[in-house]
């Protein structure tokens, strides 16, 4: 309460651009959902639960006292923070966002305001978040944390129709006490005791106890504590469902959060980040094998970049501390594509396509260059540069820099003659110069 009304220093548009710069250039990050839900891993009392694994407490109506027991089986002896950070780095990711506390209320950092955390409640007794923050920085990656405003564990925050936790459709009369004595103290711990944290990624903001006004106050308080913080729009209450953008223009937060979808068009002038799973769950489920293939994942990253957004791609490590092998192999293959294609030159630091969305792939742009990512290599080797109106002075393949022939076809469209074989079956990149 002592902090109510705190205001961060007013920020000019140039200062905001400077604060957002690393995030805008990054384009690709790793989301990590890791908590007690990795213990049941999608099954409860011998039954496989449908839906996302980290919601098992709610979905199976597990009583709080019983769910708490999972902590005794959360002993991630194989957790290797450096290995996780290296996996992200090798995939070409530039930042990591991990769940500091999900809806179940369990913290994977050493919180002094709660014993319901990885240090006090598990046999592991170590601060995994601290280790990962340090490892991320050793790899040159930015670091941030997810924090759920909704909390199914705290008596002042959980649904009053307990044990029907549900997604909190009713208010809790003591919610303000949870905010002041638990949530804000935990956030203060994160922001002040983990200097690596540069992003706060809120969620569970849709509950009736939360509002845009509270979100604005929380945003201002956090940026007073640490002015460089970047905070997602779920700090407020006006997110437009899974589409993820704020429904109100003056809603708090620095970027929109489409979930499990890419906006069909770009969103000029707005920062946004699509978060997405590699299978059908965020938290580990032992039997979810519905993995997207590497081609789909790379093309999703290209699609996101071509629309001016970031992709936050999720992994759900096991209770033993391992990122599932199918996730690791896909991330390695995404990194292979990045390395083979100019070390991500056509992705990092690019902005949205200046020429719309061609049928054969996606454009990105950086400085004077436009990158054409060809998904579908034309059999007749003739690629029409849809949307390009000024003749490019040079068109070349990113992989070898060799110039390609450009002619003007019927109707004035520019047509590139491609080599017979695509350099990549995932996405082959052409560099267009002098056409902007
Ligand atoms: O942490 C992961 C999930 O556990 C959490 N967000 C990602 C990043 C999440 N995904 N789905 N859900 C939570 C289910 C929430 C569904 C709804 Fe709603 C809440 C439907 C109605 C209220 C949010 C607000 C979506 C639509 C409106």
Short mmCIF file of C-alpha atoms and ligand atoms in Angstrom, two decimals, residues 31 33 52 54-55 102-103 146 203 206 234 239 241-242 259 282, ligand 1:
data_model
loop_
_atom_site.label_atom_id
_atom_site.label_comp_id
_atom_site.label_asym_id
_atom_site.label_seq_id
_atom_site.Cartn_x
_atom_site.Cartn_y
_atom_site.Cartn_z
CA UNK A 31 8.98 -19.94 -23.07
CA UNK A 33 6.46 -23.83 -18.26
CA UNK A 52 -3.30 -28.40 -21.00
CA UNK A 54 -0.47 -27.09 -16.13
CA UNK A 55 -4.23 -26.79 -15.55
CA UNK A 102 1.82 -20.38 -12.57
CA UNK A 103 -1.90 -20.51 -11.67
CA UNK A 146 5.95 -15.33 -16.22
CA UNK A 203 -1.19 -14.11 -17.08
CA UNK A 206 -9.00 -12.17 -16.63
CA UNK A 234 -1.79 -9.21 -19.45
CA UNK A 239 -6.99 -8.63 -23.44
CA UNK A 241 -9.16 -13.47 -25.61
CA UNK A 242 -6.62 -15.69 -27.34
CA UNK A 259 -1.76 -17.14 -27.79
CA UNK A 282 2.56 -25.88 -21.96
O1 LIG B 1 0.36 -20.41 -19.30
C1 LIG B 1 -0.30 -20.94 -20.43
C2 LIG B 1 -1.66 -21.41 -20.10
O2 LIG B 1 -1.72 -22.17 -18.90
C3 LIG B 1 -2.45 -20.13 -19.97
N1 LIG B 1 -1.75 -19.19 -20.82
C4 LIG B 1 -0.63 -19.87 -21.43
C5 LIG B 1 0.50 -18.94 -21.74
C6 LIG B 1 -3.79 -20.43 -20.45
N2 LIG B 1 -4.05 -20.88 -21.65
N3 LIG B 1 -5.32 -21.10 -21.76
N4 LIG B 1 -5.85 -20.78 -20.65
C7 LIG B 1 -4.95 -20.34 -19.79
C8 LIG B 1 -7.23 -20.97 -20.46
C9 LIG B 1 -7.96 -19.72 -20.24
C10 LIG B 1 -9.11 -19.59 -20.87
C11 LIG B 1 -10.01 -18.55 -20.62
FE1 LIG B 1 -10.22 -16.69 -21.24
C12 LIG B 1 -10.03 -17.70 -19.52
C13 LIG B 1 -11.20 -18.44 -21.31
C14 LIG B 1 -11.97 -17.44 -20.67
C15 LIG B 1 -11.25 -17.00 -19.54
C16 LIG B 1 -8.50 -15.72 -21.58
C17 LIG B 1 -9.46 -14.79 -21.27
C18 LIG B 1 -8.94 -16.39 -22.73
C19 LIG B 1 -10.14 -15.88 -23.05
C20 LIG B 1 -10.46 -14.89 -22.17
#
